[in-house]
Amino acid sequence: MFSTNSNNEVLNEETSPILTQTKLYIKDNLSDTLKLSDIAQYLHISSRHLSRLFVKELGVSYSEYVKNERIQKSAFYLKRQI
């Protein structure tokens, strides 16, 4: 089953364990440089495979996903200051 979030990003309710682990890693390390190749190496998979998982399961590229997560985190902190 699919749903969409506010960014019109397609979300699969049952993402693969690799993608779930990747999303958690990204969330925990948003302030760092997040290269796809480094995360793929950390997970012991190819960069190409990880890139394809993002498009297949989330409907966005890896870089777009990271950018959106950083924007959401920034917006959260801006709202807290108001």
PDB file of N, CA and C in Angstrom, residues 30-78:
ATOM      1  N   LEU A  30      22.400  14.004   9.798  1.00  0.00           N
ATOM      2  CA  LEU A  30      22.063  15.063   8.840  1.00  0.00           C
ATOM      3  C   LEU A  30      23.067  16.209   8.829  1.00  0.00           C
ATOM      4  N   SER A  31      23.720  16.460   9.946  1.00  0.00           N
ATOM      5  CA  SER A  31      24.660  17.578   9.994  1.00  0.00           C
ATOM      6  C   SER A  31      26.015  17.227   9.379  1.00  0.00           C
ATOM      7  N   ASP A  32      26.218  15.961   9.045  1.00  0.00           N
ATOM      8  CA  ASP A  32      27.472  15.519   8.434  1.00  0.00           C
ATOM      9  C   ASP A  32      27.341  15.460   6.913  1.00  0.00           C
ATOM     10  N   THR A  33      28.464  15.300   6.253  1.00  0.00           N
ATOM     11  CA  THR A  33      28.452  15.044   4.816  1.00  0.00           C
ATOM     12  C   THR A  33      27.954  13.620   4.614  1.00  0.00           C
ATOM     13  N   LEU A  34      26.917  13.471   3.819  1.00  0.00           N
ATOM     14  CA  LEU A  34      26.292  12.159   3.624  1.00  0.00           C
ATOM     15  C   LEU A  34      26.439  11.714   2.174  1.00  0.00           C
ATOM     16  N   LYS A  35      27.545  11.046   1.890  1.00  0.00           N
ATOM     17  CA  LYS A  35      27.766  10.553   0.540  1.00  0.00           C
ATOM     18  C   LYS A  35      27.133   9.175   0.385  1.00  0.00           C
ATOM     19  N   LEU A  36      26.435   9.002  -0.703  1.00  0.00           N
ATOM     20  CA  LEU A  36      25.789   7.724  -0.995  1.00  0.00           C
ATOM     21  C   LEU A  36      26.796   6.584  -0.937  1.00  0.00           C
ATOM     22  N   SER A  37      27.959   6.792  -1.498  1.00  0.00           N
ATOM     23  CA  SER A  37      28.973   5.731  -1.533  1.00  0.00           C
ATOM     24  C   SER A  37      29.429   5.335  -0.131  1.00  0.00           C
ATOM     25  N   ASP A  38      29.536   6.293   0.780  1.00  0.00           N
ATOM     26  CA  ASP A  38      29.941   5.988   2.154  1.00  0.00           C
ATOM     27  C   ASP A  38      28.876   5.167   2.882  1.00  0.00           C
ATOM     28  N   ILE A  39      27.617   5.539   2.696  1.00  0.00           N
ATOM     29  CA  ILE A  39      26.533   4.801   3.347  1.00  0.00           C
ATOM     30  C   ILE A  39      26.430   3.396   2.762  1.00  0.00           C
ATOM     31  N   ALA A  40      26.558   3.284   1.456  1.00  0.00           N
ATOM     32  CA  ALA A  40      26.508   1.966   0.812  1.00  0.00           C
ATOM     33  C   ALA A  40      27.634   1.074   1.328  1.00  0.00           C
ATOM     34  N   GLN A  41      28.810   1.639   1.457  1.00  0.00           N
ATOM     35  CA  GLN A  41      29.943   0.871   1.974  1.00  0.00           C
ATOM     36  C   GLN A  41      29.675   0.436   3.417  1.00  0.00           C
ATOM     37  N   TYR A  42      29.132   1.330   4.221  1.00  0.00           N
ATOM     38  CA  TYR A  42      28.781   1.023   5.608  1.00  0.00           C
ATOM     39  C   TYR A  42      27.783  -0.141   5.677  1.00  0.00           C
ATOM     40  N   LEU A  43      26.851  -0.190   4.727  1.00  0.00           N
ATOM     41  CA  LEU A  43      25.822  -1.234   4.695  1.00  0.00           C
ATOM     42  C   LEU A  43      26.244  -2.477   3.908  1.00  0.00           C
ATOM     43  N   HIS A  44      27.447  -2.430   3.336  1.00  0.00           N
ATOM     44  CA  HIS A  44      27.989  -3.551   2.555  1.00  0.00           C
ATOM     45  C   HIS A  44      27.141  -3.872   1.322  1.00  0.00           C
ATOM     46  N   ILE A  45      26.709  -2.823   0.628  1.00  0.00           N
ATOM     47  CA  ILE A  45      25.989  -2.980  -0.639  1.00  0.00           C
ATOM     48  C   ILE A  45      26.579  -1.996  -1.639  1.00  0.00           C
ATOM     49  N   SER A  46      26.222  -2.129  -2.891  1.00  0.00           N
ATOM     50  CA  SER A  46      26.746  -1.216  -3.904  1.00  0.00           C
ATOM     51  C   SER A  46      25.979   0.108  -3.882  1.00  0.00           C
ATOM     52  N   SER A  47      26.652   1.151  -4.282  1.00  0.00           N
ATOM     53  CA  SER A  47      26.018   2.471  -4.375  1.00  0.00           C
ATOM     54  C   SER A  47      24.857   2.436  -5.353  1.00  0.00           C
ATOM     55  N   ARG A  48      25.046   1.730  -6.429  1.00  0.00           N
ATOM     56  CA  ARG A  48      24.002   1.635  -7.454  1.00  0.00           C
ATOM     57  C   ARG A  48      22.733   0.974  -6.903  1.00  0.00           C
ATOM     58  N   HIS A  49      22.919  -0.088  -6.145  1.00  0.00           N
ATOM     59  CA  HIS A  49      21.770  -0.782  -5.563  1.00  0.00           C
ATOM     60  C   HIS A  49      21.031   0.134  -4.580  1.00  0.00           C
ATOM     61  N   LEU A  50      21.764   0.823  -3.730  1.00  0.00           N
ATOM     62  CA  LEU A  50      21.143   1.729  -2.766  1.00  0.00           C
ATOM     63  C   LEU A  50      20.410   2.854  -3.480  1.00  0.00           C
ATOM     64  N   SER A  51      21.009   3.390  -4.507  1.00  0.00           N
ATOM     65  CA  SER A  51      20.374   4.450  -5.289  1.00  0.00           C
ATOM     66  C   SER A  51      19.064   3.969  -5.901  1.00  0.00           C
ATOM     67  N   ARG A  52      19.084   2.771  -6.448  1.00  0.00           N
ATOM     68  CA  ARG A  52      17.866   2.207  -7.052  1.00  0.00           C
ATOM     69  C   ARG A  52      16.766   1.973  -6.016  1.00  0.00           C
ATOM     70  N   LEU A  53      17.151   1.579  -4.809  1.00  0.00           N
ATOM     71  CA  LEU A  53      16.160   1.369  -3.752  1.00  0.00           C
ATOM     72  C   LEU A  53      15.411   2.659  -3.422  1.00  0.00           C
ATOM     73  N   PHE A  54      16.132   3.770  -3.380  1.00  0.00           N
ATOM     74  CA  PHE A  54      15.476   5.048  -3.095  1.00  0.00           C
ATOM     75  C   PHE A  54      14.421   5.362  -4.143  1.00  0.00           C
ATOM     76  N   VAL A  55      14.789   5.228  -5.387  1.00  0.00           N
ATOM     77  CA  VAL A  55      13.843   5.545  -6.460  1.00  0.00           C
ATOM     78  C   VAL A  55      12.683   4.550  -6.468  1.00  0.00           C
ATOM     79  N   LYS A  56      12.983   3.279  -6.325  1.00  0.00           N
ATOM     80  CA  LYS A  56      11.947   2.246  -6.382  1.00  0.00           C
ATOM     81  C   LYS A  56      10.972   2.341  -5.211  1.00  0.00           C
ATOM     82  N   GLU A  57      11.484   2.511  -3.997  1.00  0.00           N
ATOM     83  CA  GLU A  57      10.636   2.440  -2.815  1.00  0.00           C
ATOM     84  C   GLU A  57      10.114   3.790  -2.336  1.00  0.00           C
ATOM     85  N   LEU A  58      10.857   4.862  -2.587  1.00  0.00           N
ATOM     86  CA  LEU A  58      10.436   6.176  -2.102  1.00  0.00           C
ATOM     87  C   LEU A  58      10.031   7.127  -3.214  1.00  0.00           C
ATOM     88  N   GLY A  59      10.414   6.803  -4.428  1.00  0.00           N
ATOM     89  CA  GLY A  59      10.037   7.654  -5.550  1.00  0.00           C
ATOM     90  C   GLY A  59      10.873   8.905  -5.701  1.00  0.00           C
ATOM     91  N   VAL A  60      11.992   8.971  -4.979  1.00  0.00           N
ATOM     92  CA  VAL A  60      12.903  10.112  -5.089  1.00  0.00           C
ATOM     93  C   VAL A  60      14.338   9.601  -5.101  1.00  0.00           C
ATOM     94  N   SER A  61      15.235  10.421  -5.626  1.00  0.00           N
ATOM     95  CA  SER A  61      16.645  10.050  -5.622  1.00  0.00           C
ATOM     96  C   SER A  61      17.211  10.195  -4.205  1.00  0.00           C
ATOM     97  N   TYR A  62      18.367   9.592  -3.992  1.00  0.00           N
ATOM     98  CA  TYR A  62      19.042   9.695  -2.697  1.00  0.00           C
ATOM     99  C   TYR A  62      19.296  11.152  -2.330  1.00  0.00           C
ATOM    100  N   SER A  63      19.856  11.917  -3.256  1.00  0.00           N
ATOM    101  CA  SER A  63      20.193  13.312  -2.957  1.00  0.00           C
ATOM    102  C   SER A  63      18.948  14.145  -2.665  1.00  0.00           C
ATOM    103  N   GLU A  64      17.870  13.875  -3.374  1.00  0.00           N
ATOM    104  CA  GLU A  64      16.607  14.579  -3.127  1.00  0.00           C
ATOM    105  C   GLU A  64      16.072  14.229  -1.739  1.00  0.00           C
ATOM    106  N   TYR A  65      16.176  12.974  -1.365  1.00  0.00           N
ATOM    107  CA  TYR A  65      15.715  12.542  -0.043  1.00  0.00           C
ATOM    108  C   TYR A  65      16.491  13.261   1.057  1.00  0.00           C
ATOM    109  N   VAL A  66      17.819  13.286   0.940  1.00  0.00           N
ATOM    110  CA  VAL A  66      18.651  13.950   1.950  1.00  0.00           C
ATOM    111  C   VAL A  66      18.321  15.439   2.007  1.00  0.00           C
ATOM    112  N   LYS A  67      18.178  16.066   0.852  1.00  0.00           N
ATOM    113  CA  LYS A  67      17.830  17.487   0.813  1.00  0.00           C
ATOM    114  C   LYS A  67      16.501  17.737   1.516  1.00  0.00           C
ATOM    115  N   ASN A  68      15.497  16.920   1.225  1.00  0.00           N
ATOM    116  CA  ASN A  68      14.186  17.081   1.859  1.00  0.00           C
ATOM    117  C   ASN A  68      14.257  16.886   3.370  1.00  0.00           C
ATOM    118  N   GLU A  69      15.040  15.923   3.818  1.00  0.00           N
ATOM    119  CA  GLU A  69      15.191  15.698   5.259  1.00  0.00           C
ATOM    120  C   GLU A  69      15.848  16.900   5.931  1.00  0.00           C
ATOM    121  N   ARG A  70      16.841  17.486   5.284  1.00  0.00           N
ATOM    122  CA  ARG A  70      17.503  18.672   5.853  1.00  0.00           C
ATOM    123  C   ARG A  70      16.552  19.863   5.896  1.00  0.00           C
ATOM    124  N   ILE A  71      15.749  20.021   4.876  1.00  0.00           N
ATOM    125  CA  ILE A  71      14.762  21.106   4.852  1.00  0.00           C
ATOM    126  C   ILE A  71      13.747  20.907   5.970  1.00  0.00           C
ATOM    127  N   GLN A  72      13.263  19.688   6.135  1.00  0.00           N
ATOM    128  CA  GLN A  72      12.288  19.413   7.196  1.00  0.00           C
ATOM    129  C   GLN A  72      12.874  19.665   8.579  1.00  0.00           C
ATOM    130  N   LYS A  73      14.122  19.282   8.783  1.00  0.00           N
ATOM    131  CA  LYS A  73      14.773  19.517  10.076  1.00  0.00           C
ATOM    132  C   LYS A  73      14.942  21.009  10.323  1.00  0.00           C
ATOM    133  N   SER A  74      15.344  21.750   9.303  1.00  0.00           N
ATOM    134  CA  SER A  74      15.498  23.202   9.434  1.00  0.00           C
ATOM    135  C   SER A  74      14.164  23.870   9.732  1.00  0.00           C
ATOM    136  N   ALA A  75      13.122  23.456   9.030  1.00  0.00           N
ATOM    137  CA  ALA A  75      11.789  24.023   9.253  1.00  0.00           C
ATOM    138  C   ALA A  75      11.320  23.740  10.674  1.00  0.00           C
ATOM    139  N   PHE A  76      11.598  22.565  11.177  1.00  0.00           N
ATOM    140  CA  PHE A  76      11.224  22.211  12.546  1.00  0.00           C
ATOM    141  C   PHE A  76      11.887  23.159  13.541  1.00  0.00           C
ATOM    142  N   TYR A  77      13.191  23.398  13.372  1.00  0.00           N
ATOM    143  CA  TYR A  77      13.902  24.279  14.296  1.00  0.00           C
ATOM    144  C   TYR A  77      13.452  25.726  14.159  1.00  0.00           C
ATOM    145  N   LEU A  78      13.134  26.148  12.959  1.00  0.00           N
ATOM    146  CA  LEU A  78      12.622  27.508  12.771  1.00  0.00           C
ATOM    147  C   LEU A  78      11.273  27.688  13.457  1.00  0.00           C
TER     148      LEU A  78
END
